[in-house]
Structures are given as structure tokens and as C-alpha cells.
Tab-separated table of C-alpha atoms in Angstrom:
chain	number	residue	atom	x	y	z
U	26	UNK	CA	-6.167	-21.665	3.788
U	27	UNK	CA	-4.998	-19.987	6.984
U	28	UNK	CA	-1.472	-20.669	6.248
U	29	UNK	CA	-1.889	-18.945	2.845
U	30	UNK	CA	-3.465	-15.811	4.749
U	31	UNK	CA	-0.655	-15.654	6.964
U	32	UNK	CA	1.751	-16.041	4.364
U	33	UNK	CA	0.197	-12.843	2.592
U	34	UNK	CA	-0.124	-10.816	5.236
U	35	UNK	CA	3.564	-11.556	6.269
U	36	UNK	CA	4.194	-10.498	2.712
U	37	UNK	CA	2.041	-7.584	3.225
U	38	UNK	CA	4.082	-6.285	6.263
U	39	UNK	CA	7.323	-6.922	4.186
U	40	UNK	CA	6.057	-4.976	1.783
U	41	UNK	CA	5.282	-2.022	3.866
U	42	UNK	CA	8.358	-2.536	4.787
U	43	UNK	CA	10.158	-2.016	2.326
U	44	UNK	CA	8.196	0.824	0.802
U	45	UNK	CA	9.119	2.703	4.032
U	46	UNK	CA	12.813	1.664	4.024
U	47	UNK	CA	13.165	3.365	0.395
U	48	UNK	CA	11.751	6.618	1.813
U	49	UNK	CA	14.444	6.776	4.383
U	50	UNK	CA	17.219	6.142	1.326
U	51	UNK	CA	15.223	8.489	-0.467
U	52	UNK	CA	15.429	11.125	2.264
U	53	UNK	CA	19.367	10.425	2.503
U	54	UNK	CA	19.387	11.034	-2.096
U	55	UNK	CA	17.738	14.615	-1.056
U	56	UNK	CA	20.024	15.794	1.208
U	57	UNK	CA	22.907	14.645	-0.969
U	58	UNK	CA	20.949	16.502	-3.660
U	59	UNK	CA	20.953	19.828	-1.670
U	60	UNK	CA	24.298	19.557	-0.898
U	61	UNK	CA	25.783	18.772	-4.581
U	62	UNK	CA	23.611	22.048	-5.546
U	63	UNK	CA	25.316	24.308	-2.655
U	64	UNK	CA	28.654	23.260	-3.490
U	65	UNK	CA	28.281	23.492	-6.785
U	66	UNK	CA	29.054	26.623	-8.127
U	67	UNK	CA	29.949	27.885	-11.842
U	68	UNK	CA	33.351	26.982	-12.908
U	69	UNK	CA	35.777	29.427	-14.604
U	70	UNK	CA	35.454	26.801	-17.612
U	71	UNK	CA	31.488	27.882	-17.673
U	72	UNK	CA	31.891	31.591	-16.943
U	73	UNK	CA	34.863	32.045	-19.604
U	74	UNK	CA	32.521	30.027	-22.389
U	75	UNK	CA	29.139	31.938	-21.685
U	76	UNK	CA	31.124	34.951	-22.035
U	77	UNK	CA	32.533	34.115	-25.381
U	78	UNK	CA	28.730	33.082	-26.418
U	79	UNK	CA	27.584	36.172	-25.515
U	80	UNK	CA	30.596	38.246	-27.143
U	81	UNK	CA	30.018	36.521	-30.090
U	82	UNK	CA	26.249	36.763	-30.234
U	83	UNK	CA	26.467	40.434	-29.721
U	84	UNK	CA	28.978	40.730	-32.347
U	85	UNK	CA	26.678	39.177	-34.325
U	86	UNK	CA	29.880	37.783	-36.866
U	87	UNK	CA	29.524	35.229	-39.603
U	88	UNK	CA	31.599	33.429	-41.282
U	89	UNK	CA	34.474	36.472	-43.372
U	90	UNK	CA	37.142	35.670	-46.007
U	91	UNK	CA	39.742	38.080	-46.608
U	92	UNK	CA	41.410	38.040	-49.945
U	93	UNK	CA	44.746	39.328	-50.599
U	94	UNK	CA	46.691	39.711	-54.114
U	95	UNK	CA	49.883	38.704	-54.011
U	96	UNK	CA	51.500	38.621	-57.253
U	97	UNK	CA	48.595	38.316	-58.777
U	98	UNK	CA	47.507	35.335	-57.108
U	99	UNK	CA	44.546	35.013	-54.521
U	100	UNK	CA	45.869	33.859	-50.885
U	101	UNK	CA	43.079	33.353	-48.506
U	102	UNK	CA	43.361	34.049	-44.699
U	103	UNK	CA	41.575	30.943	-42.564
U	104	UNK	CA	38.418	31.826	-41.918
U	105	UNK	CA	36.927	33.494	-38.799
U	106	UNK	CA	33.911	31.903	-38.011
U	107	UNK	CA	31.750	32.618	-35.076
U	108	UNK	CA	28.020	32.084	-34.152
U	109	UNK	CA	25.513	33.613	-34.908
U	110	UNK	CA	21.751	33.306	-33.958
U	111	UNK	CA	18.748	32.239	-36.088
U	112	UNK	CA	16.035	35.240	-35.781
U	113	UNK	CA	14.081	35.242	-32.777
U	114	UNK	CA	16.508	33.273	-30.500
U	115	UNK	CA	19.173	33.397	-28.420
U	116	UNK	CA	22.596	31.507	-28.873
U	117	UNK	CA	23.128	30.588	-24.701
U	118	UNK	CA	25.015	27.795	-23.842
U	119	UNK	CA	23.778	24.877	-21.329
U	120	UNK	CA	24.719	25.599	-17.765
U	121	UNK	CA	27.324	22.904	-16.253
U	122	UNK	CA	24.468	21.483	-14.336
U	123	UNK	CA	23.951	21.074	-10.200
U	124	UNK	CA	27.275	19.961	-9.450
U	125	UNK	CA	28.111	23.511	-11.425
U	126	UNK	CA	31.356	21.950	-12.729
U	127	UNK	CA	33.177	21.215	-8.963
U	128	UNK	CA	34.646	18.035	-7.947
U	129	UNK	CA	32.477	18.901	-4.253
U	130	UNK	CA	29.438	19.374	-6.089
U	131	UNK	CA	30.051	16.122	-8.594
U	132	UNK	CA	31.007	13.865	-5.397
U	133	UNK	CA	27.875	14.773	-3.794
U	134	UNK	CA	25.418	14.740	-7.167
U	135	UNK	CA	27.468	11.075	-7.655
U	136	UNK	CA	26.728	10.168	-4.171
U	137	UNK	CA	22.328	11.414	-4.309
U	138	UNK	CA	22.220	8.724	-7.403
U	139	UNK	CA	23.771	6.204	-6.086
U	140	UNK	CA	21.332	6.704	-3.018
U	141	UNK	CA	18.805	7.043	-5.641
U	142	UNK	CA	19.249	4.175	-7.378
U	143	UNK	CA	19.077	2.035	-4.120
U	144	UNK	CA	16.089	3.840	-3.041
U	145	UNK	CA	14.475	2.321	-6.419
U	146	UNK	CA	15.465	-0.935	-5.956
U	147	UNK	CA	14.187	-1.076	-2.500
U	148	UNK	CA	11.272	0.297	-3.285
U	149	UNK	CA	10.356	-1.808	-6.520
U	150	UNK	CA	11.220	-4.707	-4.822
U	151	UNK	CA	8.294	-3.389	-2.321
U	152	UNK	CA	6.020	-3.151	-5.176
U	153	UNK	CA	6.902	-6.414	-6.449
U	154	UNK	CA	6.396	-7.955	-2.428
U	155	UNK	CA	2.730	-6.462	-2.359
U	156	UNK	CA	1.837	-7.946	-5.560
U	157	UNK	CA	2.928	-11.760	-4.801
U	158	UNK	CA	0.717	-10.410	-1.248
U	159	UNK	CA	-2.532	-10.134	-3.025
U	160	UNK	CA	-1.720	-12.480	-6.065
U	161	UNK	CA	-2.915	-9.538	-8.342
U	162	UNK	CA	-1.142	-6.251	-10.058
U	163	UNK	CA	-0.099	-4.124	-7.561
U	164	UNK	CA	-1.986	-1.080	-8.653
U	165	UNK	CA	-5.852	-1.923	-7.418
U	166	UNK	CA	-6.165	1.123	-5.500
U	167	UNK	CA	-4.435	4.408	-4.538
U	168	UNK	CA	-1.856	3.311	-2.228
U	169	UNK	CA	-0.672	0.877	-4.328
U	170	UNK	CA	-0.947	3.190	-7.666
U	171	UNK	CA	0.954	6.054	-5.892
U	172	UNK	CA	3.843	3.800	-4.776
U	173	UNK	CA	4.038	2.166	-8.469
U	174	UNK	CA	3.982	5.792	-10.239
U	175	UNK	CA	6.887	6.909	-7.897
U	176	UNK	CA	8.814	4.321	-8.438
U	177	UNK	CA	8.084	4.109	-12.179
U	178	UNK	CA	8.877	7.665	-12.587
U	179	UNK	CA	11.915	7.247	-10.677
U	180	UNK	CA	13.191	4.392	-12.819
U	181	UNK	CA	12.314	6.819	-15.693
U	182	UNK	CA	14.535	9.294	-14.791
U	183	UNK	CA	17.319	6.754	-13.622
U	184	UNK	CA	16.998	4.789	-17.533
U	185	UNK	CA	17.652	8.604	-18.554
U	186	UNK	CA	20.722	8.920	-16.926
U	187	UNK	CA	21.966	5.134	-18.099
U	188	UNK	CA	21.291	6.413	-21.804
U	189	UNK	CA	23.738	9.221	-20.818
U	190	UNK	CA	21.427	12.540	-20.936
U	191	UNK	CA	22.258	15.268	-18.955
U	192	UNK	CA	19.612	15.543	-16.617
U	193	UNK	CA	21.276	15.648	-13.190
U	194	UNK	CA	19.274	18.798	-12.301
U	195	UNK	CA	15.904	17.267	-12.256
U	196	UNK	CA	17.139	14.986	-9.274
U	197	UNK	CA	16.217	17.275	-6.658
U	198	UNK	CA	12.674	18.007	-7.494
U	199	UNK	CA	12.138	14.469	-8.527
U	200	UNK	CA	13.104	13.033	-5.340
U	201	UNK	CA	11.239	15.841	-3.475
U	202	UNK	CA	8.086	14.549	-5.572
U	203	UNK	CA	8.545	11.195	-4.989
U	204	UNK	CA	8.958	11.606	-1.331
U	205	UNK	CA	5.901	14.134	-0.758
U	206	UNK	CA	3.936	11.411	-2.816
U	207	UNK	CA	5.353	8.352	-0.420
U	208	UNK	CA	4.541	10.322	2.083
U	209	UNK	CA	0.558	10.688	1.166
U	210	UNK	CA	0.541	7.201	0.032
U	211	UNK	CA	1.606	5.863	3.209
U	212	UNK	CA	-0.101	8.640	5.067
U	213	UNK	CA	-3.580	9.188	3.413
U	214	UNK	CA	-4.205	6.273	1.079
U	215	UNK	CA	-3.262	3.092	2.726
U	216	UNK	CA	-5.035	0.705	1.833
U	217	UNK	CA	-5.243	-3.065	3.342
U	218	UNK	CA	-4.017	-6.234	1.330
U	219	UNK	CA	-7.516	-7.110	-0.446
U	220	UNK	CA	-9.093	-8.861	-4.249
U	221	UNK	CA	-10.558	-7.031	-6.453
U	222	UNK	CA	-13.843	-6.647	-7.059
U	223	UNK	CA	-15.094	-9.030	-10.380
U	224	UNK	CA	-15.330	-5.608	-12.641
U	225	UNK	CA	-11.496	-4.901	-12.060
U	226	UNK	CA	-9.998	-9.032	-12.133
U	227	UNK	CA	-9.116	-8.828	-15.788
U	228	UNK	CA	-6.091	-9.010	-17.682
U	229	UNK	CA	-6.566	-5.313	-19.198
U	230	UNK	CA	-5.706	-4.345	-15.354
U	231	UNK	CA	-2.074	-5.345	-16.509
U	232	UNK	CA	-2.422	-3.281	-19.404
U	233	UNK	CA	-4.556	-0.393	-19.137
U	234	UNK	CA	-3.447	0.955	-16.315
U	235	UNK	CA	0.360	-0.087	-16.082
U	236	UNK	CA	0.084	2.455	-19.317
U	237	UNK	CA	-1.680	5.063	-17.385
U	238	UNK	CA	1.041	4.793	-14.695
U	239	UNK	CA	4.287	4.822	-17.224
U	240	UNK	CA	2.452	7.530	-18.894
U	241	UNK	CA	2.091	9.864	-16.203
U	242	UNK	CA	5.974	9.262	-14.964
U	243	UNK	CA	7.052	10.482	-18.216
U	244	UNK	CA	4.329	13.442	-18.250
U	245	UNK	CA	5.825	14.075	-14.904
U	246	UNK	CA	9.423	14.685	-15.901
U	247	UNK	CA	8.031	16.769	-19.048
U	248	UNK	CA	6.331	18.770	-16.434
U	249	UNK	CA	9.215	19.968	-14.220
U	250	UNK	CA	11.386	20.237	-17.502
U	251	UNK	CA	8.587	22.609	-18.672
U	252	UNK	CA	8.095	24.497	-15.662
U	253	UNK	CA	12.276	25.068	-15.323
U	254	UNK	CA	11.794	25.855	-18.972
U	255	UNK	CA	9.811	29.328	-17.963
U	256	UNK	CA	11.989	29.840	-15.001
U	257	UNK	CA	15.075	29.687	-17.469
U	258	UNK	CA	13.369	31.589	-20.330
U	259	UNK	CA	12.429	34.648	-17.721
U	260	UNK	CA	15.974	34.857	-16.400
U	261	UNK	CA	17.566	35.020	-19.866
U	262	UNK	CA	14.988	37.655	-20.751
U	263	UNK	CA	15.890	39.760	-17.550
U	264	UNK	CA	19.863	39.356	-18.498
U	265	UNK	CA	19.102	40.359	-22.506
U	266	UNK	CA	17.300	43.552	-21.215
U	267	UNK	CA	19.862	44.581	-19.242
U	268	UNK	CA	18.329	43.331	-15.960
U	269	UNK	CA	20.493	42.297	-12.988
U	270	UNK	CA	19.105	39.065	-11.387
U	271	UNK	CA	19.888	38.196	-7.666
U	272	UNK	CA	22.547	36.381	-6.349
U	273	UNK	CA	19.895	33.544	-5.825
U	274	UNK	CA	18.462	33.401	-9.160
U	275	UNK	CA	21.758	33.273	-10.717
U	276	UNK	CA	23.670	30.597	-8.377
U	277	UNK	CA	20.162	28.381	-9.913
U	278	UNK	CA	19.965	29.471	-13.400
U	279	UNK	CA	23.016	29.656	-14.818
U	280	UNK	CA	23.503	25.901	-13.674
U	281	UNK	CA	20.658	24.974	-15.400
U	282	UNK	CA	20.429	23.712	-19.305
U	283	UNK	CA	19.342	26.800	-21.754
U	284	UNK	CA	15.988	27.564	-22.269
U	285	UNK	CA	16.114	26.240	-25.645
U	286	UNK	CA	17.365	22.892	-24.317
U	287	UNK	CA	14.955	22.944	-22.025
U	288	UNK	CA	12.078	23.385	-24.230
U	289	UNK	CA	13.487	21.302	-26.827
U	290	UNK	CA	13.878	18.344	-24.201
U	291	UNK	CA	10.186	18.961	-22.666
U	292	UNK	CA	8.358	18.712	-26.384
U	293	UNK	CA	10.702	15.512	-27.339
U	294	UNK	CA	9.238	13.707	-24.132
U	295	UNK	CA	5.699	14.766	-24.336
U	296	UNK	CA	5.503	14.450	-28.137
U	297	UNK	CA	7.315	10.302	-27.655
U	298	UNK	CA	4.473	9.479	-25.025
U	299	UNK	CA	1.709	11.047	-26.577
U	300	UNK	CA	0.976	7.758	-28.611
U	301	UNK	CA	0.944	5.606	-25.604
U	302	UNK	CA	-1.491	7.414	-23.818
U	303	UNK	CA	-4.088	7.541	-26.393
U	304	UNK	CA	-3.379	3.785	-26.606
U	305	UNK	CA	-4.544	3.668	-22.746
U	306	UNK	CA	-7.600	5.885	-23.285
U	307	UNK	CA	-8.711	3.093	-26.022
U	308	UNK	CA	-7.508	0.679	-24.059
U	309	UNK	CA	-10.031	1.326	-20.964
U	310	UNK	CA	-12.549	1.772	-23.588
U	311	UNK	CA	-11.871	-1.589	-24.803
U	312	UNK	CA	-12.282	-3.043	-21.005
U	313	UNK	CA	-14.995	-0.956	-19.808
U	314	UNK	CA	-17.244	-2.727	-22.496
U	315	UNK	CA	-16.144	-5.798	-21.335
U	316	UNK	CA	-16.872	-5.031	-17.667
U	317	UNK	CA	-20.044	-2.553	-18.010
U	318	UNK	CA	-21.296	-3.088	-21.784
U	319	UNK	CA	-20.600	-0.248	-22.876
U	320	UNK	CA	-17.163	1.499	-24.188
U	321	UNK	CA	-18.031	5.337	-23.136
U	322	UNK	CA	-20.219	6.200	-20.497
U	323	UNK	CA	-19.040	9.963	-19.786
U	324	UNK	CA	-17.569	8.695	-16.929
U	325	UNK	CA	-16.126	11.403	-14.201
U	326	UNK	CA	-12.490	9.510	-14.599
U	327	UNK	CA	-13.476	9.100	-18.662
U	328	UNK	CA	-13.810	12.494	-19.120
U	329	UNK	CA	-10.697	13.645	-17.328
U	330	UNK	CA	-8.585	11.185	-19.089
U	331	UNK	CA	-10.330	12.819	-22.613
U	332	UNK	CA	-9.430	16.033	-21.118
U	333	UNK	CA	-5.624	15.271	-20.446
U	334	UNK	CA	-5.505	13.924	-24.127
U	335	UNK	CA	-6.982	17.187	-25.583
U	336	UNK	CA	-4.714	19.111	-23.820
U	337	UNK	CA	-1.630	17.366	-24.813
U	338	UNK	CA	-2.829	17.630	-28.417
U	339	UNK	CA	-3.668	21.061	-28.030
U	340	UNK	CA	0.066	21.561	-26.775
U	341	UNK	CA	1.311	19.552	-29.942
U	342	UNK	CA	-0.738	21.400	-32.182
U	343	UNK	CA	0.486	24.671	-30.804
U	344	UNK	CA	4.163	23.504	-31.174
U	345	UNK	CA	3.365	22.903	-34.711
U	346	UNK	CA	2.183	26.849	-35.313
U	347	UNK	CA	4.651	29.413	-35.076
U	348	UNK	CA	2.932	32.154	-33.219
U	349	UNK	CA	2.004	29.361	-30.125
U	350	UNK	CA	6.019	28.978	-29.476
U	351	UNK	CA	7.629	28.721	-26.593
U	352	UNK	CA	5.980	29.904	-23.667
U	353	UNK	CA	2.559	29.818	-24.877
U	354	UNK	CA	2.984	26.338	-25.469
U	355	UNK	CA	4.849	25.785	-22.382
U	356	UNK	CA	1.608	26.581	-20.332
U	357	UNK	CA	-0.798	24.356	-22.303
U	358	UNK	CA	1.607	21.679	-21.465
U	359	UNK	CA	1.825	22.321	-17.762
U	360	UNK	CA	-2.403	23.227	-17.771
U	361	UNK	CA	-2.874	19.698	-19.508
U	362	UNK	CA	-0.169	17.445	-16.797
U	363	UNK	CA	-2.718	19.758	-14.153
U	364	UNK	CA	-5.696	17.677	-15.906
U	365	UNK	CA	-3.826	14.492	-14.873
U	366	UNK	CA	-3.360	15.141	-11.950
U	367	UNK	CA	-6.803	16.309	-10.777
U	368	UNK	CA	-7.647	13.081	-12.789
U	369	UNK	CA	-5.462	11.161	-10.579
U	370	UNK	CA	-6.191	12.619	-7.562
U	371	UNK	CA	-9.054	14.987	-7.469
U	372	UNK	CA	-11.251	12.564	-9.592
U	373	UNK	CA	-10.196	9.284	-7.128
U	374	UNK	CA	-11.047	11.072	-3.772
U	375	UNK	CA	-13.805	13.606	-4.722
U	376	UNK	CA	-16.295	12.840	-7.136
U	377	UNK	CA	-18.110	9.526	-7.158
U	378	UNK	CA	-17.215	7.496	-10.386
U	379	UNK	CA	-17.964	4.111	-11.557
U	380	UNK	CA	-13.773	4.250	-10.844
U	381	UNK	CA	-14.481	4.688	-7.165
U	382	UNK	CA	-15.318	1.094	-6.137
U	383	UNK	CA	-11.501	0.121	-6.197
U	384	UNK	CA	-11.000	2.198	-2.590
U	385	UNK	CA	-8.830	4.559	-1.765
């Protein structure tokens, strides 16, 4: 028995450990983020074909055919074809991303995932350490949840790079995230090695909330893609009216994926996770009758987690009507991941739940 108690807390410290260790590789990935975003700067490639995509949506063209007689026979001329618009949009192309199409900038965005990738590994290996430490799932309380969701939504991102989308950019305020969110965890929320108490050993531990965790990484990155979203949107707004944005705004911007993309990637996320989490709202119905006899008790952490999922469907729902568009949408989105995270947070350290008892 003592040997086994040494042996965990020996795993404990290892884990700890570890968990550190991958915020100082972390640290290293943001740095190399911030530099492959100051030496990156927009090629001549991306200036010469935004200006072309603008001279052409200006222009306003479509496809012409011009017909000459020649003998009495009709000779065609090839085709001109150029782009135009659907109403109520604008035809802008995708920036070249961070590294802004530079072999500097590239080097050092190549360089902040390779860092990045380590920094998972290290750190999911830490995860894995303090779960063989307690014998349990490592997500029993906040410290433990906070260093699983970072390194969950880390992974996310990374399995979005490996399926070869072009979401560089989000790097640097995903490692910024994950680092202020280390930081708390380690800071705040420790939490000693320790069993659960008998209403949380259960098997839907494993399932309920390693759902609530996965679903909240991927809410996360269709947050800051929302959020760039409006930044995007308002700069291409300022430039269509004539505006002159600062040097700033532009060096950041134009680097950036179109607004469209950027919308159109936000709602494609959202919209694929949707289904999961109502699966994990049902699911801690299903184990809150088992543990309390009953499968809705208007629980504080209940509610919130009903809340999240009306606002999500509220956001789906207003994609689906055609005057709630765009940015309208784009704030129910970001006012429902708010939800979830006062549900996460605020909930968990605030108000007393039957969700409290698992310490912070």
C-alpha cells in the first residue's frame, strides 16, 4: 500500500512535470509565431492577384463572345471570361497567410509547429502520466480539465493542419490561449492527486465529459475563426468605401483568409460539432439519473450547458435565414462559445452546484 502511494505520487510529480515542460516549448512555438508574422509580409505574387480581383470585380465583366463574318461563316474569338460577384458579396481573394508568402516568414511559421507539435506531445503525455497517477480519467477536477482541453484543442488544430487546411494563422492566438490557460491551471486550479467521490466513479466520466472537453476545443477554434471573421469583414468594408486602413491593420488583414472564407470555415466547424454536443447534454442526463435519480434537476452547470446548446442552435437557425447573415450570425456564435465559457469557468468557481463537489 505505501509503495503504491509513492509510486503515484512519483507519477504525480512527473506529471507536473511534464505539463510545465510543454509550457516552456509552448512559450518557444509563440515567439516563433510572432516572428513568422513580422517577417512575413505580402508577396508581389499576392499584391499583383488581389489587384486583378479587384480590377475585375469592379469591371464587373462576364463571360463575352465576339462574332465575326468572314465569308459568310461565323469565327468566334476565345472567350474573355472574368469574375464576377454573386449579389451582396464581394469576390476577395484569401490572403497568403502569416508567413505572408516569404521564405523568412515560412521558416519561422515551419519552425512555431514543429515547436507546437512537441509542445503537444509533451504535454499529452502529461495528461496521460496524471491519469495512470490517480488510476482514473484525468479530468476529475479543474486542473486536470483545463490541461486536457488545451491539449485537446491543440491536437485539434494540429489534425487540421495534417488534413492539409490552411489554417496557419490561428497558431498565434491558439498558442497564446493555451498558454494563458496553462498558466491558470497551474496557477489557480491545482489540484492534488485524489479519487473521486462515489457520484463521479462511473464509466459515463469517460464519456460525458471527454465530449464536453473535445467539444469545447472545436467551439474554441470556431470562436477565434469567428471573431477574425468580423475583424476581416470590417476591414474589407473600410477598403470598399473608399477608406484607407493603417499600416497596422493592413500588414494583419490582408494576410488573413477572406471574410467569406472565414465565415464559411467558422459555420462548417460549429455546424460538424453541434451533434456531439447535444449528445453530451443527453449524455449527463443519462448519468445524473444514475448518480442522483433524477435526469434534470435545473442544475446551475445544467442550465448553462442548455444555454450553450440554445445558442448554438439559435446561430444555426440564423445561418439558415437570409436576413441573420453574416455578422449577425457571427455574434450569436461568439455570445453562445461566451455561455461555455462562463459554464466552464464562471459556473465551476462561483455558484454552488451539485457539479461543485469535484474541487477546483
Amino acid at each position: 500500500m505505501i509503495l503504491a502511494a509513492t509510486t503515484n505520487e512519483s507519477l504525480a510529480r512527473m506529471s507536473d512535470l511534464l505539463i510545465y515542460s510543454s509550457m516552456a516549448v509552448y512559450t518557444l512555438a509563440f515567439f516563433a509565431h510572432i516572428a513568422e508574422w513580422v517577417f512575413g509580409s505580402r508577396s508581389k505574387v499576392g499584391r499583383t492577384a488581389a489587384a486583378l480581383t479587384q480590377q475585375n470585380t469592379a469591371e464587373g465583366a462576364a463571360v463575352t463572345v465576339r462574332v465575326q463574318q468572314a465569308g459568310g461563316t461565323a469565327v468566334l474569338d476565345k472567350p474573355q471570361v472574368v469574375t464576377r460577384s454573386a449579389a451582396g458579396t464581394r469576390d476577395v481573394p484569401d490572403g497568403p497567410g502569416a508567413a505572408g508568402g516569404t521564405v523568412k516568414g515560412d521558416l519561422y511559421g515551419r519552425i512555431a509547429v514543429s515547436l507546437t507539435v512537441l509542445a503537444f506531445a509533451v504535454e499529452a503525455a502529461g495528461v496521460v502520466v496524471r491519469a495512470l497517477s490517480v488510476q482514473r480519467a484525468p479530468w476529475g477536477n479543474m486542473y486536470e480539465f483545463s490541461t486536457t482541453f488545451s491539449t485537446v484543442a491543440v491536437g485539434a488544430y494540429l489534425g487540421f493542419l495534417l488534413a492539409k487546411k490552411n489554417i496557419r494563422w490561428m497558431g498565434l492566438p491558439l498558442i497564446t490561449t493555451v498558454l494563458l490557460d496553462l498558466g491558470m491551471a497551474t496557477t489557480w486550479l491545482k489540484t492534488p492527486s485524489d479519487q473521486l467521490v462515489p457520484a463521479l466513479d462511473s464509466y459515463w466520466l469517460w464519456i460525458h465529459v471527454s465530449t464536453a472537453i473535445f467539444c469545447g476545443a472545436v467551439f474554441y477554434i470556431g470562436a477565434v475563426g469567428t471573431l477574425l471573421y468580423l475583424f476581416r469583414d470590417s476591414y474589407e468594408n473600410k477598403l470598399a468605401t473608399g477608406g484607407n486602413p493603417g499600416a497596422f491593420a493592413r500588414s494583419v488583414m490582408e494576410r488573413l483568409p477572406s471574410a467569406a472564407s472565414l465565415d464559411k470555415f467558422s459555420y462548417r466547424v460549429n455546424a460538424a460539432v453541434f451533434p456531439l454536443w447535444t449528445f453530451t447534454i443527453i449524455a449527463g442526463a443519462i448519468w445524473a439519473g444514475d448518480a442522483w435519480g433524477r435526469y434534470w434537476g435545473w442544475d446551475a452547470k445544467e442550465v448553462w450547458s442548455f444555454i450553450t446548446w440554445v445558442g448554438y442552435a439559435a446561430y444555426l437557425h440564423a445561418r439558415a435565414t437570409a436576413g441573420w447573415k453574416g455578422r449577425k450570425a457571427a455574434y450569436i456564435a461568439l455570445i453562445a462559445f461566451a455561455c461555455f465559457l462562463f459554464n466552464y469557468y464562471g459556473v465551476n468557481i462561483f455558484v454552488s452546484s451539485k457539479h461543485s463537489y469535484a474541487g477546483v
